[in-house]
Short mmCIF file of C-alpha atoms and ligand atoms in Angstrom, two decimals:
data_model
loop_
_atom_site.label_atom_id
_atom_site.label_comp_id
_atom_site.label_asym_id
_atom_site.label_seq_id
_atom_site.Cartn_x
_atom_site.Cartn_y
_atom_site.Cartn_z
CA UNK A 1 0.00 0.00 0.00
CA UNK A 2 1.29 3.09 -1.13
CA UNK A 3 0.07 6.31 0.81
CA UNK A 4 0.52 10.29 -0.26
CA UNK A 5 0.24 12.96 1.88
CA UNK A 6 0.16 16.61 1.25
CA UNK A 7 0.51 18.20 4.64
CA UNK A 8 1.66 21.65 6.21
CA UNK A 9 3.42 21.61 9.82
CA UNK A 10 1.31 21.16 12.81
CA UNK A 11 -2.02 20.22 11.63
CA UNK A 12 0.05 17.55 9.32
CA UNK A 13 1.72 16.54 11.94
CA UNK A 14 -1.21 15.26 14.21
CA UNK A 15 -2.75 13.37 11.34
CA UNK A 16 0.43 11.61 9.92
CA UNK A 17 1.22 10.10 13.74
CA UNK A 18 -2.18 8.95 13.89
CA UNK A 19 -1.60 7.44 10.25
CA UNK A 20 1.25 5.79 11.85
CA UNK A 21 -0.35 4.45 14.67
CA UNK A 22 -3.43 3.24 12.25
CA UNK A 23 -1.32 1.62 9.44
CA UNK A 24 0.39 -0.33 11.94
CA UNK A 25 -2.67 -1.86 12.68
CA UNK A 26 -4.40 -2.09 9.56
CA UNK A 27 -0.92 -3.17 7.34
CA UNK A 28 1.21 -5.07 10.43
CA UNK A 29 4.69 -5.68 9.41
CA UNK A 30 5.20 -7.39 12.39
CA UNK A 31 7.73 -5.62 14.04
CA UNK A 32 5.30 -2.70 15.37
CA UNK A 33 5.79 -0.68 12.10
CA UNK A 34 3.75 -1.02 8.94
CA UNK A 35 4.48 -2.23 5.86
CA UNK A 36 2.48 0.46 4.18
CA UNK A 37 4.57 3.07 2.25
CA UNK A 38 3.92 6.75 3.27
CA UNK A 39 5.68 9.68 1.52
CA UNK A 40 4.70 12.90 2.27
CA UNK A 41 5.02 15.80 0.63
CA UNK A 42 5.32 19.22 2.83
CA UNK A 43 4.95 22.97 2.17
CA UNK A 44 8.08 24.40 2.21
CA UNK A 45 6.58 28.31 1.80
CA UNK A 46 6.97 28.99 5.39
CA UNK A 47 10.78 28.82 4.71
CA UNK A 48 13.31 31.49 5.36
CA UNK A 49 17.15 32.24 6.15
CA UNK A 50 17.39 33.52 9.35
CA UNK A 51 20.85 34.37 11.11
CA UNK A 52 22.47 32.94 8.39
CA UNK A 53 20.72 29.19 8.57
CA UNK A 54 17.83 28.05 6.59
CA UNK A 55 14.96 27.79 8.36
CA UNK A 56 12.02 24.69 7.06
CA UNK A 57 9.12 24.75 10.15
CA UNK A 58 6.87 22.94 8.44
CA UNK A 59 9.88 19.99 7.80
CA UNK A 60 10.83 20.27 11.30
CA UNK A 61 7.47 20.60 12.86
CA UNK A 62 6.72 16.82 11.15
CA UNK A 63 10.32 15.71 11.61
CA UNK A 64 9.78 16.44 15.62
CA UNK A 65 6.54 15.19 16.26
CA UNK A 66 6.79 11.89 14.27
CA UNK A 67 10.68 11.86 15.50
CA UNK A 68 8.78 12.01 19.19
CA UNK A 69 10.83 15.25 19.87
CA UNK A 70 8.41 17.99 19.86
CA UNK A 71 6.80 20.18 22.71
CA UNK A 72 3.50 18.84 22.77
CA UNK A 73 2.26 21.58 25.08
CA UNK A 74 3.48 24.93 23.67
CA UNK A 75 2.69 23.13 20.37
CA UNK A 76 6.02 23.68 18.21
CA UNK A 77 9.58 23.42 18.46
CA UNK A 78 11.61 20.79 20.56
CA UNK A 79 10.88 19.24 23.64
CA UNK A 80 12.98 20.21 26.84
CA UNK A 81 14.20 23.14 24.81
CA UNK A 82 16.21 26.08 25.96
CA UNK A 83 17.08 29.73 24.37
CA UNK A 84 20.36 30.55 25.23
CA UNK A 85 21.76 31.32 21.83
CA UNK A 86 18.68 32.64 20.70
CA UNK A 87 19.73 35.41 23.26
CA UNK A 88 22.97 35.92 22.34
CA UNK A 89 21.85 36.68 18.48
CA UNK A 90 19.24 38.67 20.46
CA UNK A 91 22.15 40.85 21.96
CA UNK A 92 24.16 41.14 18.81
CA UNK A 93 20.54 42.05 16.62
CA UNK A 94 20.79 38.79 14.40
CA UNK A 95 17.42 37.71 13.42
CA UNK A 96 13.83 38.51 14.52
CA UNK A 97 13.62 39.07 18.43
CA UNK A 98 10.02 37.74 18.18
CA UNK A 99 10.61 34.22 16.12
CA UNK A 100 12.49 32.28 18.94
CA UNK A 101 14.67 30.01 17.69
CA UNK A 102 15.86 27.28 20.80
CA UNK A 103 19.13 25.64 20.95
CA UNK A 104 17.83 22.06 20.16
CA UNK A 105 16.18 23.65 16.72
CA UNK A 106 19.09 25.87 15.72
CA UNK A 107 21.35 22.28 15.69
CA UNK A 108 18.59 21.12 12.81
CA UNK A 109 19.21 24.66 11.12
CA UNK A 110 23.11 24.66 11.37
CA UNK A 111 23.17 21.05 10.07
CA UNK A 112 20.57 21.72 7.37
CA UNK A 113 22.57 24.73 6.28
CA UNK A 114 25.78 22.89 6.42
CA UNK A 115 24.35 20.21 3.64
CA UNK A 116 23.20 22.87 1.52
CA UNK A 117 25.93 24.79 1.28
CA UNK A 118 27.93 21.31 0.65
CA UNK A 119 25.91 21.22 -2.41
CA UNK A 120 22.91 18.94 -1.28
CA UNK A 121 19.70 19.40 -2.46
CA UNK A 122 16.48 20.37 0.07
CA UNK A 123 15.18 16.52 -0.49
CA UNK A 124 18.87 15.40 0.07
CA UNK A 125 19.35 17.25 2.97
CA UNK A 126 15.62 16.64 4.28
CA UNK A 127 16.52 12.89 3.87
CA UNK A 128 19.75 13.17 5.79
CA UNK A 129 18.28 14.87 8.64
CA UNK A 130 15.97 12.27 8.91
CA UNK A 131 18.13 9.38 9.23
CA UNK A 132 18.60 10.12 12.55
CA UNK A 133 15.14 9.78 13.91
CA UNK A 134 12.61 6.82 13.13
CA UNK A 135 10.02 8.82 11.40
CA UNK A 136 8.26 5.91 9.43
CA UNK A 137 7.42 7.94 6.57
CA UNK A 138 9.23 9.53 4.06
CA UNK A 139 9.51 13.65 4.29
CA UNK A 140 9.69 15.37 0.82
CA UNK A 141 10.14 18.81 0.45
CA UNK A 142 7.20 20.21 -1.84
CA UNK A 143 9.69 21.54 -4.35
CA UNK A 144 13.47 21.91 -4.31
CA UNK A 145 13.55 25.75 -4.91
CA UNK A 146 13.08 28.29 -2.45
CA UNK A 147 9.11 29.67 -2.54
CA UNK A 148 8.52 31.67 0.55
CA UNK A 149 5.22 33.33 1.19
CA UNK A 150 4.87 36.87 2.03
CA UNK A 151 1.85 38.75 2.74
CA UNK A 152 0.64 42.59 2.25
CA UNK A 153 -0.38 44.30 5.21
CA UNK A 154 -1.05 47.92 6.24
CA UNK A 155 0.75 49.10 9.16
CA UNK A 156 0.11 52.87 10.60
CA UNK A 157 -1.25 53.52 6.96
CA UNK A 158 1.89 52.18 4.94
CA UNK A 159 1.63 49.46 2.81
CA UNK A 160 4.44 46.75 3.77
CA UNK A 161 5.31 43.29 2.55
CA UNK A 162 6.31 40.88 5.14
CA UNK A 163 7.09 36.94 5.39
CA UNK A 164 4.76 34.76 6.26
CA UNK A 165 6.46 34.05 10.08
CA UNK A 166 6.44 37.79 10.31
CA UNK A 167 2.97 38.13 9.52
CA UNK A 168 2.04 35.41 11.74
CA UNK A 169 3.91 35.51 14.63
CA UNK A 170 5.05 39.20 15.13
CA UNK A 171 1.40 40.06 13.93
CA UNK A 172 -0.49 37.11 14.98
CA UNK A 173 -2.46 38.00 12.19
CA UNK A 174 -4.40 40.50 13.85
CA UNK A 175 -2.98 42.73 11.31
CA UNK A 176 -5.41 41.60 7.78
CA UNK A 177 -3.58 40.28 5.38
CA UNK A 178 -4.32 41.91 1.91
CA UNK A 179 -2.80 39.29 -0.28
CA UNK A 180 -0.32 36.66 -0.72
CA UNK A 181 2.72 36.76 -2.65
CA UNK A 182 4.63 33.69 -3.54
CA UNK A 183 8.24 34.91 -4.00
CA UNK A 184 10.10 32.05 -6.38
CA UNK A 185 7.63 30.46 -7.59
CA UNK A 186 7.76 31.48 -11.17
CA UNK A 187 11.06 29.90 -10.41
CA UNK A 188 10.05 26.97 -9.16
CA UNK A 189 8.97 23.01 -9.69
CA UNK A 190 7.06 20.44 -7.76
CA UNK A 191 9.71 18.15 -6.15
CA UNK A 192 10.16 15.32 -9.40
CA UNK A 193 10.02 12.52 -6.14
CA UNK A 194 6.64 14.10 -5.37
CA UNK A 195 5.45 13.83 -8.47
CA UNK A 196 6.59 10.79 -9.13
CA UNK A 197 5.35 9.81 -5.75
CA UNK A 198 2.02 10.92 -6.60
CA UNK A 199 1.93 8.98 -9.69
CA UNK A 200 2.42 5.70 -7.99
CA UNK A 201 0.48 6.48 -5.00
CA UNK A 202 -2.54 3.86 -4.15
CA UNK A 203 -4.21 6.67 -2.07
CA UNK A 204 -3.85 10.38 -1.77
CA UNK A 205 -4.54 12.26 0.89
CA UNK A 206 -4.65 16.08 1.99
CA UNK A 207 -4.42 16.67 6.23
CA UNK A 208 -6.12 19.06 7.84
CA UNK A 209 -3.70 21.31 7.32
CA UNK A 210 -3.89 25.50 6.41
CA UNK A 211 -5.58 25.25 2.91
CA UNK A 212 -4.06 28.59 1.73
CA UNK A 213 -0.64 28.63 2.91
CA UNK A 214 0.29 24.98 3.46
CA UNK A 215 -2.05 22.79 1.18
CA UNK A 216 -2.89 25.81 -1.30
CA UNK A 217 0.78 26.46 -1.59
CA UNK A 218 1.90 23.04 -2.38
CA UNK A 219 -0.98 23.10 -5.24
CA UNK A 220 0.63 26.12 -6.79
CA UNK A 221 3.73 24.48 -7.75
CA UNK A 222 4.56 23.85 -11.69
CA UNK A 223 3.76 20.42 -11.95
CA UNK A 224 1.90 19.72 -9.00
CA UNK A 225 -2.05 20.02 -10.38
CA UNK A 226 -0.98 18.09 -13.23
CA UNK A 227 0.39 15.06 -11.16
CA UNK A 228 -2.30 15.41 -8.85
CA UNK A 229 -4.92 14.84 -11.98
CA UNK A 230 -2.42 12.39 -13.81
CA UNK A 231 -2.82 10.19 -10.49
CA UNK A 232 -4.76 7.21 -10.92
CA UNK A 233 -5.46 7.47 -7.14
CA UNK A 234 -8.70 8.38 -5.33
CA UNK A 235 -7.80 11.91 -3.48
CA UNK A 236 -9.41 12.15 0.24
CA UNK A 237 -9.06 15.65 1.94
CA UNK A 238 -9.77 16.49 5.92
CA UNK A 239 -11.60 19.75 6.56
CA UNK A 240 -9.35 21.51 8.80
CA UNK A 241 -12.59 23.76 9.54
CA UNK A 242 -14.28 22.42 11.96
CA UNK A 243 -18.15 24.36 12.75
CA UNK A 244 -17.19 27.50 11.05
CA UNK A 245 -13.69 27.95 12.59
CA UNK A 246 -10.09 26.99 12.19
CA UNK A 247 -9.76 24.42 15.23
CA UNK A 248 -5.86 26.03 16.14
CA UNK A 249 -4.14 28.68 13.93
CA UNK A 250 -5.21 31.43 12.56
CA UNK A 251 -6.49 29.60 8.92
CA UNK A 252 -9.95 31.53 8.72
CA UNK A 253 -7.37 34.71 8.30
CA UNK A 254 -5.82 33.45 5.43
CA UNK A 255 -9.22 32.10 3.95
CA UNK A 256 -10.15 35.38 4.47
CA UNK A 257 -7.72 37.50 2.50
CA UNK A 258 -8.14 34.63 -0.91
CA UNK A 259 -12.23 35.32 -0.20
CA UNK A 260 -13.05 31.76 0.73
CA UNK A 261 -15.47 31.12 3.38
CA UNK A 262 -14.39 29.82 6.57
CA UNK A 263 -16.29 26.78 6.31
CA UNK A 264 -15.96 23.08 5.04
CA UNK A 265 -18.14 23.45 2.48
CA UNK A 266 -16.47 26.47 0.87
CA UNK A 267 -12.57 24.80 1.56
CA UNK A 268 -14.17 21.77 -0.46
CA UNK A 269 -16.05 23.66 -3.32
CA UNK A 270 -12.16 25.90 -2.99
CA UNK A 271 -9.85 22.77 -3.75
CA UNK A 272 -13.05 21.58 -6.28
CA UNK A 273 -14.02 18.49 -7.74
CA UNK A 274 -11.81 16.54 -9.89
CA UNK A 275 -12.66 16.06 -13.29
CA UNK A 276 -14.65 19.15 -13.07
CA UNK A 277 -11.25 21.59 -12.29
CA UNK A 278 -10.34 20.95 -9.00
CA UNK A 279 -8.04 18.25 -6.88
CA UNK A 280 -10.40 16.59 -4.65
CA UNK A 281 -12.87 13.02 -4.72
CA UNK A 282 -13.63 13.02 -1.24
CA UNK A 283 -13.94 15.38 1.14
CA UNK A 284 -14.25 14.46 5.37
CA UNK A 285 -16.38 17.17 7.51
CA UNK A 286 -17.13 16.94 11.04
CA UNK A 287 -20.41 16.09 12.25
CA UNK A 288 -21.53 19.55 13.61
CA UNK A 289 -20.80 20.14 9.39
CA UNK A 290 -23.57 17.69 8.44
CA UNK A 291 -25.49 20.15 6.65
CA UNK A 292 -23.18 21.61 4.18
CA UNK A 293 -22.87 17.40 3.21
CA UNK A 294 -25.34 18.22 0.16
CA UNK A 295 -23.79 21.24 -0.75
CA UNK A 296 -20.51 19.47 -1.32
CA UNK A 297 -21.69 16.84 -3.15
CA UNK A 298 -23.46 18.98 -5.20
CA UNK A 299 -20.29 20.50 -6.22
CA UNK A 300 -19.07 16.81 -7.28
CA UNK A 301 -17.40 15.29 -4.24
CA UNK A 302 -17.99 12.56 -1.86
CA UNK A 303 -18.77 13.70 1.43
CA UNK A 304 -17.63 11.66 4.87
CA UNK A 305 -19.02 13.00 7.83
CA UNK A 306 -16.63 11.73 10.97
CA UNK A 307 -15.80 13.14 14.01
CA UNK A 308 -12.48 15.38 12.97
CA UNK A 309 -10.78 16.87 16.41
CA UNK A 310 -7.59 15.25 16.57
CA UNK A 311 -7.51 15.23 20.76
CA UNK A 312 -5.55 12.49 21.17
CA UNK A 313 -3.90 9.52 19.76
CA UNK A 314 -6.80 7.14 19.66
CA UNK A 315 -9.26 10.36 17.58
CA UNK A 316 -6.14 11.02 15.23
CA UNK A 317 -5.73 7.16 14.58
CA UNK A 318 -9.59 6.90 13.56
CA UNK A 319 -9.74 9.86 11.75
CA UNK A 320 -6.61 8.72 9.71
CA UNK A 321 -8.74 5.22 9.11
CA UNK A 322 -11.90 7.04 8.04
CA UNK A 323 -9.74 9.41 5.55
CA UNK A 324 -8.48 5.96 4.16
CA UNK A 325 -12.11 4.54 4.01
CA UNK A 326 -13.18 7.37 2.25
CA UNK A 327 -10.33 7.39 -0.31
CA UNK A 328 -10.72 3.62 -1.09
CA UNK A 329 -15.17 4.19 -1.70
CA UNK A 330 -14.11 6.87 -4.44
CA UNK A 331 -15.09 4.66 -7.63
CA UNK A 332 -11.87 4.05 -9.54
CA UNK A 333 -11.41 6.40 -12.72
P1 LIG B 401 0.98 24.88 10.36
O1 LIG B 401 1.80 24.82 9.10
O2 LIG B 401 1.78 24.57 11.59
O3 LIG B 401 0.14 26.09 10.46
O4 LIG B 401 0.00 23.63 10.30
P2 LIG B 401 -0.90 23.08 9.14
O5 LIG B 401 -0.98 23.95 7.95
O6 LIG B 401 -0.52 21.65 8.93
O7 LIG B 401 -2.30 22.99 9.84
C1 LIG B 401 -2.91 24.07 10.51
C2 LIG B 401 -4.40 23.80 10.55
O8 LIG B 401 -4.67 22.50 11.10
C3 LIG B 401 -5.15 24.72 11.46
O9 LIG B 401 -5.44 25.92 10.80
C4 LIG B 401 -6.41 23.93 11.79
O10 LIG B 401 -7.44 24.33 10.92
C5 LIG B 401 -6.02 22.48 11.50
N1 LIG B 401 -6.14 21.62 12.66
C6 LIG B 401 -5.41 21.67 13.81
N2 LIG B 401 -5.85 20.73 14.69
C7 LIG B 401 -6.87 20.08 14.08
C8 LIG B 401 -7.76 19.01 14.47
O11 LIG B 401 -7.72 18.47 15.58
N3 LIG B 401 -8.70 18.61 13.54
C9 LIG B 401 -8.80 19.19 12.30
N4 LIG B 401 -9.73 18.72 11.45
N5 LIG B 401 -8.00 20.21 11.92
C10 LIG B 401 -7.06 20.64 12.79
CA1 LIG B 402 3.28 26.27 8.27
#
């Protein structure tokens, strides 16, 4: 069984350890694993070079949780983490003062950095990096060129163009967000392991993950609509709306700013119906959601309705199982 994931950081995250923990009981290979191939292709548009190291949080957010190394209460970053260097570059007025970076990360940065500049691409060095823990899936990069995301804002009247991070965490996103600029991607090309991932793939999935600047990012790629219709897969998404609201994160912002809806239904009838435009067969909502179920499959897609917080590892295991189900009721093409 061969399983593709499109996923951004934290909301990917969840899912893809409760696809672990579910395709080790659904494909056993006997030695607590699965044998069940999952490759998973991650937004890379939240990337930037800070204090001289490149800088992947969506990589490392996955690479930490599913490596079993992340803070699980403040949500990102390393486990048992401390700041001391982060204050030193404070002192010398390297980098943002607001965007944290703690000692444990900044090793993942330096080494990252270090492979790049030895010549190594992003999927080489992504690879390497990953050796080291026992992730059970395989992290691709959604393209090997730079694309970062920036965002228009207005701030005391002047118009100013900011990354993503800034935007985000300096901002919080209080500040709206008049549009979104993808700087590189004219540049740019899906990752050719992606694609050819996708092309093999048995099932594809989308995670609940930020449908403008994770999953909507990904989809902009050269390349990357093309493999996704190419695909003889079925193509299951998970609403990461959840009763009119983004369950963490600030996603209805960025929904906001491309004039979608916060809403399943309008996330759905966003990503569209293959065959008629779009990327998506089936679509999961939660049950407070039920009645937007007619709406979507009006617009062409399969609608689940499952329970879709991820609160633990039991809900994120089921919810990766009824994502599967879905997938596998599409009617082959
Ligand atoms: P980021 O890159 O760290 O912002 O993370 P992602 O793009 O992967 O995902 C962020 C989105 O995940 C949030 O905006 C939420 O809408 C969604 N999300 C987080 N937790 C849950 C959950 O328990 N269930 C569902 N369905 N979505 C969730
Ligand atoms: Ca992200």
């Amino acid at each position: 069984m061969r399983i593709t994931v499109l996923a951004g950081g934290v909301g990917g995250a969840k899912f893809l350890l409760g696809l672990r923990d579910h395709l080790a009981e659904r494909w056993p290979d006997g030695d607590g694993g699965t044998t069940a191939e999952v490759d998973v292709v991650v937004n890379t548009g939240d990337d930037m070079w800070l204090a001289g190291l490149k800088v992947c949080p969506d990589l490392d957010s996955i690479m930490y949780a599913l490596g079993g190394a992340n803070d699980t209460e403040r949500g990102w970053g390393r486990a048992d983490e401390t700041e001391r260097v982060s204050a030193e570059l404070t002192a010398y007025g390297i980098g943002w003062p607001w965007f944290t970076l703690g000692d444990l990360d900044l090793a993942t940065h330096i080494a990252r950095s270090s492979l790049l500049r030895d010549g190594l691409t992003l999927t080489e060095v992504t690879a390497r990096l990953a050796e080291r823990w026992n992730l059970g899936v395989r992290l691709l990069p959604m393209s090997d060129q730079p694309v970062e995301t920036h965002v228009e804002i207005t701030v005391d009247g002047k118009r100013r163009i900011v990354h993503f991070e800034e935007w985000w965490v300096k901002y919080r996103a209080t500040v709206p967000a008049q549009r979104f600029i993808q700087v590189g991607l004219d540049k740019a090309v899906a990752n050719p392991l992606a694609v050819r991932s996708l092309e093999r793939a048995d099932v594809i999935l989308f995670a609940p993950s930020n449908p403008v600047v994770s999953i909507g990012t990904i989809l902009e790629l050269r390349g990357m609509r093309q493999a996704l219709d190419r695909a003889g897969a079925p193509i299951a998404g998970v609403s990461p709306i959840i009763g009119g609201s983004a369950v963490r994160g600030m996603a209805d912002q960025c929904l906001t700013a491309i004039g979608v809806e916060t809403t399943a239904a309008a996330v759905a009838k966003h990503y569209g119906a293959r065959g008629r435009g779009g990327v998506l067969d089936a679509w999961l909502i939660d049950g407070i959601d039920e009645p937007s179920a007619r709406v979507i499959e009006a617009a062409g897609i399969r609608t689940s309705v499952v329970p879709l917080w991820m609160t633990d590892a039991t809900t994120s295991a089921q919810l990766a199982s009824d994502a599967l189900d879905a997938a596998f009721a599409v009617p082959r093409r």
